[in-house]
């Protein structure tokens, strides 16, 4: 992991009418030798709603690839309520969550996903489109290129209408799913 972090925290009136705000600027974030981009964001305590309003973005190579907007309400059992908008986001960004199943990921994902629940147990719903995808299926040690829809439910990652080509340019189509328990104990169907 690499990058340069600048952050600021403002705290006011901590004993009566609490106000907290933090700003983050993480320039050139790199994870596993992959440039994620520049992360900018803020969490602002909303006094009226008694929650943190969240606004984060990632810009990669001078293009906005991810926007996170929503809130975190610490008084709720499932306090996280965020909308993630991906705009041609490189799919390598999700490779760490799929380690041992897929590797050598490339291509772009555009879509809208709702993230709820807890930071430790996120519940993700939504759909998106992958273009110019490339992936190694670790179990098969086979490399594929593809295009298709990538949908999420709280316990599934769904592959719909995937048009695939292998290294010998053999063509195929895939509809399938990865079932999981909080992004572990994956099962392919």
CSV table of N, CA, C and O in Angstrom, one decimal, residues 49-162:
chain,number,residue,atom,x,y,z
A,49,UNK,N,-29.9,15.2,12.0
A,49,UNK,CA,-30.2,13.8,11.8
A,49,UNK,C,-29.4,12.9,12.7
A,49,UNK,O,-29.7,11.7,12.8
A,50,UNK,N,-28.4,13.5,13.4
A,50,UNK,CA,-27.5,12.7,14.3
A,50,UNK,C,-26.9,11.5,13.6
A,50,UNK,O,-27.0,10.4,14.0
A,51,UNK,N,-26.2,11.9,12.5
A,51,UNK,CA,-25.5,10.9,11.7
A,51,UNK,C,-24.3,11.6,11.0
A,51,UNK,O,-24.3,12.8,10.9
A,52,UNK,N,-23.4,10.8,10.4
A,52,UNK,CA,-22.4,11.3,9.6
A,52,UNK,C,-22.8,11.2,8.1
A,52,UNK,O,-23.2,10.2,7.6
A,53,UNK,N,-22.7,12.4,7.5
A,53,UNK,CA,-23.0,12.4,6.0
A,53,UNK,C,-21.6,12.1,5.3
A,53,UNK,O,-20.6,12.7,5.7
A,54,UNK,N,-21.7,11.2,4.4
A,54,UNK,CA,-20.4,10.7,3.7
A,54,UNK,C,-20.4,11.2,2.3
A,54,UNK,O,-21.4,11.0,1.6
A,55,UNK,N,-19.3,11.6,1.8
A,55,UNK,CA,-19.1,12.0,0.4
A,55,UNK,C,-17.6,11.7,0.1
A,55,UNK,O,-16.7,12.4,0.6
A,56,UNK,N,-17.4,10.7,-0.7
A,56,UNK,CA,-16.0,10.3,-1.1
A,56,UNK,C,-16.0,10.1,-2.6
A,56,UNK,O,-16.9,9.7,-3.2
A,57,UNK,N,-14.8,10.4,-3.2
A,57,UNK,CA,-14.6,10.2,-4.7
A,57,UNK,C,-13.2,9.6,-4.9
A,57,UNK,O,-12.3,9.7,-4.0
A,58,UNK,N,-13.1,8.9,-6.0
A,58,UNK,CA,-11.8,8.4,-6.4
A,58,UNK,C,-11.6,8.9,-7.9
A,58,UNK,O,-12.5,8.6,-8.7
A,59,UNK,N,-10.5,9.5,-8.1
A,59,UNK,CA,-10.1,10.0,-9.4
A,59,UNK,C,-8.9,9.2,-9.8
A,59,UNK,O,-7.9,9.2,-9.1
A,60,UNK,N,-8.9,8.5,-11.0
A,60,UNK,CA,-7.8,7.7,-11.4
A,60,UNK,C,-7.4,8.3,-12.8
A,60,UNK,O,-8.2,8.3,-13.7
A,61,UNK,N,-6.1,8.7,-12.9
A,61,UNK,CA,-5.6,9.2,-14.2
A,61,UNK,C,-6.5,10.3,-14.7
A,61,UNK,O,-6.9,10.4,-15.9
A,62,UNK,N,-6.8,11.2,-13.8
A,62,UNK,CA,-7.6,12.5,-14.1
A,62,UNK,C,-9.1,12.2,-14.5
A,62,UNK,O,-9.7,13.1,-15.1
A,63,UNK,N,-9.6,11.0,-14.2
A,63,UNK,CA,-11.0,10.7,-14.5
A,63,UNK,C,-11.7,10.2,-13.2
A,63,UNK,O,-11.1,9.4,-12.5
A,64,UNK,N,-12.9,10.7,-12.9
A,64,UNK,CA,-13.7,10.3,-11.8
A,64,UNK,C,-14.2,8.8,-12.1
A,64,UNK,O,-14.8,8.6,-13.1
A,65,UNK,N,-13.8,7.9,-11.2
A,65,UNK,CA,-14.1,6.5,-11.4
A,65,UNK,C,-15.1,6.0,-10.4
A,65,UNK,O,-15.8,5.0,-10.6
A,66,UNK,N,-15.2,6.7,-9.2
A,66,UNK,CA,-16.0,6.2,-8.1
A,66,UNK,C,-16.5,7.4,-7.3
A,66,UNK,O,-15.7,8.2,-6.9
A,67,UNK,N,-17.8,7.3,-7.0
A,67,UNK,CA,-18.4,8.3,-6.1
A,67,UNK,C,-19.1,7.6,-5.0
A,67,UNK,O,-19.9,6.7,-5.3
A,68,UNK,N,-18.9,7.9,-3.7
A,68,UNK,CA,-19.6,7.3,-2.6
A,68,UNK,C,-20.4,8.4,-1.9
A,68,UNK,O,-19.7,9.4,-1.4
A,69,UNK,N,-21.7,8.3,-1.8
A,69,UNK,CA,-22.5,9.3,-1.1
A,69,UNK,C,-23.5,8.6,-0.2
A,69,UNK,O,-24.1,7.6,-0.7
A,70,UNK,N,-23.7,9.1,0.9
A,70,UNK,CA,-24.7,8.6,1.8
A,70,UNK,C,-24.5,9.0,3.2
A,70,UNK,O,-24.0,10.1,3.5
A,71,UNK,N,-24.8,8.1,4.2
A,71,UNK,CA,-24.6,8.5,5.6
A,71,UNK,C,-24.3,7.2,6.4
A,71,UNK,O,-24.6,6.1,6.0
A,72,UNK,N,-23.9,7.5,7.6
A,72,UNK,CA,-23.6,6.5,8.6
A,72,UNK,C,-24.3,6.9,9.9
A,72,UNK,O,-24.0,8.0,10.4
A,73,UNK,N,-25.3,6.1,10.4
A,73,UNK,CA,-26.1,6.5,11.5
A,73,UNK,C,-25.7,5.6,12.7
A,73,UNK,O,-26.2,4.4,12.7
A,74,UNK,N,-24.8,6.0,13.6
A,74,UNK,CA,-24.3,5.1,14.7
A,74,UNK,C,-25.4,4.6,15.6
A,74,UNK,O,-25.2,3.6,16.3
A,75,UNK,N,-26.6,5.1,15.6
A,75,UNK,CA,-27.7,4.7,16.5
A,75,UNK,C,-28.5,3.5,15.9
A,75,UNK,O,-29.3,2.9,16.5
A,76,UNK,N,-28.2,3.1,14.6
A,76,UNK,CA,-28.9,2.0,14.0
A,76,UNK,C,-28.1,0.7,14.0
A,76,UNK,O,-26.9,0.8,14.1
A,77,UNK,N,-28.8,-0.4,14.0
A,77,UNK,CA,-28.2,-1.7,14.0
A,77,UNK,C,-27.4,-1.9,12.8
A,77,UNK,O,-26.3,-2.4,12.8
A,78,UNK,N,-27.9,-1.5,11.6
A,78,UNK,CA,-27.2,-1.5,10.4
A,78,UNK,C,-27.0,0.0,9.9
A,78,UNK,O,-27.8,0.5,9.2
A,79,UNK,N,-25.9,0.6,10.4
A,79,UNK,CA,-25.8,2.1,10.3
A,79,UNK,C,-25.3,2.6,8.9
A,79,UNK,O,-25.4,3.8,8.7
A,80,UNK,N,-24.9,1.7,8.0
A,80,UNK,CA,-24.3,2.2,6.8
A,80,UNK,C,-25.3,2.3,5.7
A,80,UNK,O,-26.1,1.3,5.4
A,81,UNK,N,-25.4,3.4,5.0
A,81,UNK,CA,-26.3,3.7,3.9
A,81,UNK,C,-25.6,4.5,2.9
A,81,UNK,O,-25.6,5.8,3.0
A,82,UNK,N,-25.0,3.9,1.9
A,82,UNK,CA,-24.2,4.6,0.9
A,82,UNK,C,-24.6,4.1,-0.5
A,82,UNK,O,-24.8,2.9,-0.7
A,83,UNK,N,-24.5,5.0,-1.5
A,83,UNK,CA,-24.7,4.7,-2.9
A,83,UNK,C,-23.3,4.8,-3.5
A,83,UNK,O,-22.6,5.9,-3.4
A,84,UNK,N,-22.8,3.8,-4.2
A,84,UNK,CA,-21.6,3.8,-4.9
A,84,UNK,C,-21.9,3.9,-6.4
A,84,UNK,O,-22.6,3.0,-7.0
A,85,UNK,N,-21.4,4.9,-7.1
A,85,UNK,CA,-21.5,5.1,-8.5
A,85,UNK,C,-20.2,4.9,-9.1
A,85,UNK,O,-19.2,5.6,-8.8
A,86,UNK,N,-20.1,3.8,-10.0
A,86,UNK,CA,-18.8,3.5,-10.6
A,86,UNK,C,-18.9,3.9,-12.1
A,86,UNK,O,-19.9,3.6,-12.8
A,87,UNK,N,-17.9,4.6,-12.6
A,87,UNK,CA,-17.8,5.1,-14.0
A,87,UNK,C,-16.5,4.6,-14.6
A,87,UNK,O,-15.5,5.2,-14.4
A,88,UNK,N,-16.6,3.5,-15.3
A,88,UNK,CA,-15.5,2.9,-16.0
A,88,UNK,C,-14.3,2.7,-14.9
A,88,UNK,O,-13.2,3.0,-15.2
A,89,UNK,N,-14.7,2.1,-13.8
A,89,UNK,CA,-13.8,1.8,-12.7
A,89,UNK,C,-13.1,0.5,-13.1
A,89,UNK,O,-13.7,-0.5,-13.4
A,90,UNK,N,-11.7,0.5,-13.0
A,90,UNK,CA,-11.0,-0.7,-13.3
A,90,UNK,C,-11.4,-1.8,-12.3
A,90,UNK,O,-11.3,-1.6,-11.1
A,91,UNK,N,-11.7,-3.0,-12.8
A,91,UNK,CA,-12.2,-4.1,-12.0
A,91,UNK,C,-11.1,-4.7,-11.1
A,91,UNK,O,-11.4,-5.4,-10.1
A,92,UNK,N,-9.9,-4.3,-11.4
A,92,UNK,CA,-8.8,-4.8,-10.5
A,92,UNK,C,-9.0,-4.3,-9.1
A,92,UNK,O,-8.5,-4.9,-8.1
A,93,UNK,N,-9.8,-3.2,-8.9
A,93,UNK,CA,-10.0,-2.7,-7.6
A,93,UNK,C,-10.7,-3.7,-6.7
A,93,UNK,O,-10.6,-3.6,-5.5
A,94,UNK,N,-11.5,-4.6,-7.2
A,94,UNK,CA,-12.2,-5.6,-6.4
A,94,UNK,C,-11.5,-7.0,-6.3
A,94,UNK,O,-11.9,-7.8,-5.6
A,95,UNK,N,-10.3,-7.1,-7.0
A,95,UNK,CA,-9.6,-8.3,-6.9
A,95,UNK,C,-9.2,-8.8,-5.5
A,95,UNK,O,-9.3,-10.0,-5.2
A,96,UNK,N,-8.8,-7.9,-4.6
A,96,UNK,CA,-8.5,-8.4,-3.2
A,96,UNK,C,-9.7,-9.1,-2.6
A,96,UNK,O,-9.4,-10.0,-1.8
A,97,UNK,N,-10.9,-8.8,-2.9
A,97,UNK,CA,-12.1,-9.5,-2.3
A,97,UNK,C,-12.3,-10.9,-2.9
A,97,UNK,O,-13.0,-11.7,-2.3
A,98,UNK,N,-11.7,-11.1,-4.0
A,98,UNK,CA,-11.9,-12.4,-4.7
A,98,UNK,C,-10.7,-13.2,-4.8
A,98,UNK,O,-10.6,-14.1,-5.7
A,99,UNK,N,-9.7,-12.9,-4.0
A,99,UNK,CA,-8.4,-13.6,-4.0
A,99,UNK,C,-8.6,-15.1,-3.8
A,99,UNK,O,-9.4,-15.6,-3.0
A,100,UNK,N,-7.9,-15.9,-4.6
A,100,UNK,CA,-8.1,-17.4,-4.5
A,100,UNK,C,-9.1,-17.9,-5.5
A,100,UNK,O,-9.1,-19.1,-5.8
A,101,UNK,N,-9.9,-17.0,-6.0
A,101,UNK,CA,-10.9,-17.5,-7.0
A,101,UNK,C,-10.6,-16.9,-8.4
A,101,UNK,O,-10.5,-17.6,-9.4
A,102,UNK,N,-10.3,-15.6,-8.4
A,102,UNK,CA,-9.9,-14.9,-9.6
A,102,UNK,C,-8.7,-14.1,-9.4
A,102,UNK,O,-8.4,-13.6,-8.3
A,103,UNK,N,-7.9,-13.9,-10.5
A,103,UNK,CA,-6.7,-13.0,-10.5
A,103,UNK,C,-6.5,-12.4,-11.8
A,103,UNK,O,-7.3,-12.7,-12.8
A,104,UNK,N,-5.5,-11.6,-12.0
A,104,UNK,CA,-5.1,-10.9,-13.2
A,104,UNK,C,-6.3,-10.2,-13.8
A,104,UNK,O,-6.5,-10.3,-15.0
A,105,UNK,N,-7.1,-9.6,-13.0
A,105,UNK,CA,-8.3,-8.9,-13.5
A,105,UNK,C,-8.0,-7.6,-14.1
A,105,UNK,O,-7.1,-6.9,-13.8
A,106,UNK,N,-8.8,-7.3,-15.2
A,106,UNK,CA,-8.7,-6.0,-15.9
A,106,UNK,C,-10.0,-5.7,-16.6
A,106,UNK,O,-10.8,-6.6,-16.7
A,107,UNK,N,-10.2,-4.5,-17.0
A,107,UNK,CA,-11.5,-4.1,-17.7
A,107,UNK,C,-12.1,-3.1,-16.8
A,107,UNK,O,-11.6,-2.7,-15.8
A,108,UNK,N,-13.3,-2.6,-17.3
A,108,UNK,CA,-14.0,-1.5,-16.5
A,108,UNK,C,-15.4,-1.9,-16.1
A,108,UNK,O,-16.0,-2.7,-16.8
A,109,UNK,N,-15.8,-1.4,-15.0
A,109,UNK,CA,-17.1,-1.6,-14.5
A,109,UNK,C,-17.8,-0.3,-14.3
A,109,UNK,O,-17.3,0.6,-13.7
A,110,UNK,N,-19.0,-0.2,-14.8
A,110,UNK,CA,-19.9,1.0,-14.6
A,110,UNK,C,-21.2,0.6,-14.1
A,110,UNK,O,-21.8,-0.4,-14.6
A,111,UNK,N,-21.7,1.2,-13.0
A,111,UNK,CA,-23.0,0.8,-12.4
A,111,UNK,C,-23.2,1.5,-11.1
A,111,UNK,O,-22.4,2.4,-10.7
A,112,UNK,N,-24.3,1.2,-10.5
A,112,UNK,CA,-24.7,1.8,-9.3
A,112,UNK,C,-25.0,0.7,-8.3
A,112,UNK,O,-25.8,-0.2,-8.6
A,113,UNK,N,-24.4,0.8,-7.1
A,113,UNK,CA,-24.6,-0.2,-6.1
A,113,UNK,C,-24.9,0.5,-4.7
A,113,UNK,O,-24.3,1.5,-4.4
A,114,UNK,N,-25.9,-0.1,-4.0
A,114,UNK,CA,-26.3,0.4,-2.7
A,114,UNK,C,-25.5,-0.5,-1.7
A,114,UNK,O,-25.6,-1.7,-1.7
A,115,UNK,N,-24.9,0.2,-0.7
A,115,UNK,CA,-24.1,-0.5,0.3
A,115,UNK,C,-24.8,-0.2,1.7
A,115,UNK,O,-24.8,1.0,2.1
A,116,UNK,N,-25.3,-1.2,2.3
A,116,UNK,CA,-25.9,-1.0,3.6
A,116,UNK,C,-25.3,-2.0,4.6
A,116,UNK,O,-24.4,-2.7,4.3
A,117,UNK,N,-25.8,-1.9,5.9
A,117,UNK,CA,-25.3,-2.9,6.9
A,117,UNK,C,-24.3,-2.2,7.8
A,117,UNK,O,-24.4,-1.1,8.2
A,118,UNK,N,-23.2,-3.0,8.0
A,118,UNK,CA,-22.1,-2.6,8.9
A,118,UNK,C,-20.8,-2.6,8.0
A,118,UNK,O,-20.7,-3.3,7.1
A,119,UNK,N,-19.8,-1.8,8.5
A,119,UNK,CA,-18.5,-1.9,7.8
A,119,UNK,C,-18.0,-3.3,7.8
A,119,UNK,O,-17.4,-3.7,6.8
A,120,UNK,N,-18.2,-4.0,8.9
A,120,UNK,CA,-17.7,-5.4,9.0
A,120,UNK,C,-18.5,-6.4,8.3
A,120,UNK,O,-18.1,-7.5,8.0
A,121,UNK,N,-19.8,-6.1,7.9
A,121,UNK,CA,-20.7,-6.9,7.2
A,121,UNK,C,-21.5,-6.1,6.2
A,121,UNK,O,-22.7,-5.9,6.4
A,122,UNK,N,-20.9,-5.7,5.1
A,122,UNK,CA,-21.6,-4.9,4.2
A,122,UNK,C,-22.6,-5.7,3.4
A,122,UNK,O,-22.3,-6.8,3.0
A,123,UNK,N,-23.8,-5.1,3.1
A,123,UNK,CA,-24.8,-5.7,2.3
A,123,UNK,C,-24.9,-4.9,1.0
A,123,UNK,O,-25.2,-3.7,1.0
A,124,UNK,N,-24.5,-5.5,-0.1
A,124,UNK,CA,-24.4,-4.8,-1.4
A,124,UNK,C,-25.4,-5.3,-2.4
A,124,UNK,O,-25.6,-6.5,-2.5
A,125,UNK,N,-26.1,-4.3,-3.0
A,125,UNK,CA,-27.1,-4.6,-4.0
A,125,UNK,C,-26.9,-3.6,-5.1
A,125,UNK,O,-26.6,-2.5,-4.9
A,126,UNK,N,-27.1,-4.1,-6.4
A,126,UNK,CA,-27.1,-3.3,-7.5
A,126,UNK,C,-26.6,-4.0,-8.7
A,126,UNK,O,-26.3,-5.2,-8.7
A,127,UNK,N,-26.5,-3.2,-9.8
A,127,UNK,CA,-26.0,-3.9,-11.0
A,127,UNK,C,-25.1,-3.0,-11.8
A,127,UNK,O,-25.2,-1.7,-11.7
A,128,UNK,N,-24.3,-3.6,-12.6
A,128,UNK,CA,-23.3,-2.8,-13.5
A,128,UNK,C,-23.0,-3.6,-14.7
A,128,UNK,O,-23.3,-4.7,-14.9
A,129,UNK,N,-22.2,-2.9,-15.5
A,129,UNK,CA,-21.8,-3.5,-16.8
A,129,UNK,C,-20.2,-3.5,-16.9
A,129,UNK,O,-19.6,-2.5,-16.7
A,130,UNK,N,-19.7,-4.7,-17.2
A,130,UNK,CA,-18.2,-4.8,-17.4
A,130,UNK,C,-17.9,-4.8,-18.9
A,130,UNK,O,-18.6,-5.5,-19.7
A,131,UNK,N,-16.9,-4.0,-19.2
A,131,UNK,CA,-16.5,-3.9,-20.6
A,131,UNK,C,-15.0,-4.2,-20.7
A,131,UNK,O,-14.2,-3.8,-19.8
A,132,UNK,N,-14.6,-4.9,-21.8
A,132,UNK,CA,-13.2,-5.3,-22.0
A,132,UNK,C,-12.6,-6.0,-20.8
A,132,UNK,O,-11.4,-5.7,-20.4
A,133,UNK,N,-13.4,-6.9,-20.2
A,133,UNK,CA,-12.9,-7.6,-19.0
A,133,UNK,C,-11.9,-8.7,-19.4
A,133,UNK,O,-11.9,-9.3,-20.4
A,134,UNK,N,-11.0,-8.9,-18.4
A,134,UNK,CA,-10.0,-10.0,-18.5
A,134,UNK,C,-9.8,-10.6,-17.1
A,134,UNK,O,-9.8,-9.8,-16.1
A,135,UNK,N,-9.7,-11.9,-17.1
A,135,UNK,CA,-9.7,-12.5,-15.8
A,135,UNK,C,-9.0,-13.9,-15.9
A,135,UNK,O,-9.2,-14.6,-16.9
A,136,UNK,N,-8.3,-14.3,-14.8
A,136,UNK,CA,-7.8,-15.6,-14.7
A,136,UNK,C,-8.7,-16.3,-13.7
A,136,UNK,O,-8.9,-15.8,-12.6
A,137,UNK,N,-9.2,-17.5,-14.1
A,137,UNK,CA,-10.0,-18.3,-13.1
A,137,UNK,C,-8.9,-19.2,-12.4
A,137,UNK,O,-8.4,-20.1,-13.1
A,138,UNK,N,-8.6,-19.0,-11.2
A,138,UNK,CA,-7.5,-19.6,-10.5
A,138,UNK,C,-7.6,-21.1,-10.5
A,138,UNK,O,-6.6,-21.8,-10.7
A,139,UNK,N,-8.8,-21.6,-10.2
A,139,UNK,CA,-9.0,-23.1,-10.1
A,139,UNK,C,-8.7,-23.8,-11.4
A,139,UNK,O,-8.1,-24.8,-11.5
A,140,UNK,N,-9.0,-23.1,-12.6
A,140,UNK,CA,-8.8,-23.7,-13.9
A,140,UNK,C,-7.5,-23.3,-14.5
A,140,UNK,O,-7.0,-23.9,-15.5
A,141,UNK,N,-6.8,-22.3,-13.9
A,141,UNK,CA,-5.6,-21.7,-14.5
A,141,UNK,C,-5.9,-21.3,-16.0
A,141,UNK,O,-5.0,-21.5,-16.8
A,142,UNK,N,-7.0,-20.7,-16.2
A,142,UNK,CA,-7.4,-20.3,-17.6
A,142,UNK,C,-7.8,-18.9,-17.6
A,142,UNK,O,-8.4,-18.3,-16.7
A,143,UNK,N,-7.3,-18.2,-18.7
A,143,UNK,CA,-7.4,-16.8,-18.8
A,143,UNK,C,-8.6,-16.5,-19.8
A,143,UNK,O,-8.6,-17.2,-20.9
A,144,UNK,N,-9.5,-15.6,-19.5
A,144,UNK,CA,-10.6,-15.3,-20.4
A,144,UNK,C,-10.7,-13.7,-20.6
A,144,UNK,O,-10.4,-13.0,-19.7
A,145,UNK,N,-11.3,-13.4,-21.7
A,145,UNK,CA,-11.7,-12.0,-21.9
A,145,UNK,C,-13.2,-12.0,-22.0
A,145,UNK,O,-13.8,-13.0,-22.4
A,146,UNK,N,-13.9,-10.9,-21.6
A,146,UNK,CA,-15.4,-11.0,-21.5
A,146,UNK,C,-16.0,-9.6,-21.4
A,146,UNK,O,-15.3,-8.6,-21.1
A,147,UNK,N,-17.3,-9.6,-21.6
A,147,UNK,CA,-18.2,-8.4,-21.4
A,147,UNK,C,-19.4,-9.0,-20.8
A,147,UNK,O,-19.9,-10.1,-21.1
A,148,UNK,N,-20.1,-8.2,-19.9
A,148,UNK,CA,-21.3,-8.7,-19.3
A,148,UNK,C,-21.8,-7.9,-18.2
A,148,UNK,O,-21.2,-6.9,-17.8
A,149,UNK,N,-22.9,-8.3,-17.5
A,149,UNK,CA,-23.5,-7.6,-16.4
A,149,UNK,C,-23.0,-8.2,-15.1
A,149,UNK,O,-22.9,-9.5,-15.0
A,150,UNK,N,-22.6,-7.4,-14.1
A,150,UNK,CA,-22.2,-7.8,-12.8
A,150,UNK,C,-23.1,-7.3,-11.8
A,150,UNK,O,-23.2,-6.1,-11.5
A,151,UNK,N,-24.0,-8.2,-11.2
A,151,UNK,CA,-25.0,-7.7,-10.2
A,151,UNK,C,-24.6,-8.3,-8.8
A,151,UNK,O,-24.0,-9.4,-8.7
A,152,UNK,N,-25.0,-7.6,-7.8
A,152,UNK,CA,-24.8,-8.0,-6.4
A,152,UNK,C,-26.1,-8.0,-5.7
A,152,UNK,O,-27.0,-7.2,-5.9
A,153,UNK,N,-26.2,-9.1,-4.8
A,153,UNK,CA,-27.3,-9.1,-3.8
A,153,UNK,C,-26.5,-9.3,-2.5
A,153,UNK,O,-25.3,-9.5,-2.6
A,154,UNK,N,-27.1,-9.2,-1.4
A,154,UNK,CA,-26.3,-9.3,-0.1
A,154,UNK,C,-25.5,-10.6,0.0
A,154,UNK,O,-24.4,-10.6,0.7
A,155,UNK,N,-25.9,-11.7,-0.6
A,155,UNK,CA,-25.0,-12.9,-0.5
A,155,UNK,C,-24.7,-13.6,-1.8
A,155,UNK,O,-24.3,-14.7,-1.9
A,156,UNK,N,-24.8,-12.8,-2.9
A,156,UNK,CA,-24.4,-13.3,-4.2
A,156,UNK,C,-23.7,-12.2,-5.1
A,156,UNK,O,-24.1,-11.1,-5.0
A,157,UNK,N,-22.9,-12.7,-5.9
A,157,UNK,CA,-22.3,-11.9,-7.0
A,157,UNK,C,-22.8,-12.7,-8.3
A,157,UNK,O,-22.5,-13.8,-8.5
A,158,UNK,N,-23.6,-12.0,-9.1
A,158,UNK,CA,-24.2,-12.6,-10.3
A,158,UNK,C,-23.6,-12.2,-11.6
A,158,UNK,O,-23.3,-11.0,-11.8
A,159,UNK,N,-23.3,-13.1,-12.4
A,159,UNK,CA,-22.7,-12.9,-13.7
A,159,UNK,C,-23.8,-13.1,-14.7
A,159,UNK,O,-24.3,-14.3,-14.8
A,160,UNK,N,-24.2,-12.1,-15.5
A,160,UNK,CA,-25.3,-12.3,-16.5
A,160,UNK,C,-24.9,-11.9,-17.9
A,160,UNK,O,-24.2,-10.8,-18.0
A,161,UNK,N,-25.2,-12.7,-18.8
A,161,UNK,CA,-24.9,-12.5,-20.2
A,161,UNK,C,-23.5,-12.2,-20.5
A,161,UNK,O,-23.1,-11.3,-21.3
A,162,UNK,N,-22.6,-13.0,-19.9
A,162,UNK,CA,-21.2,-12.8,-20.1
A,162,UNK,C,-20.8,-13.5,-21.4
A,162,UNK,O,-20.9,-14.7,-21.6
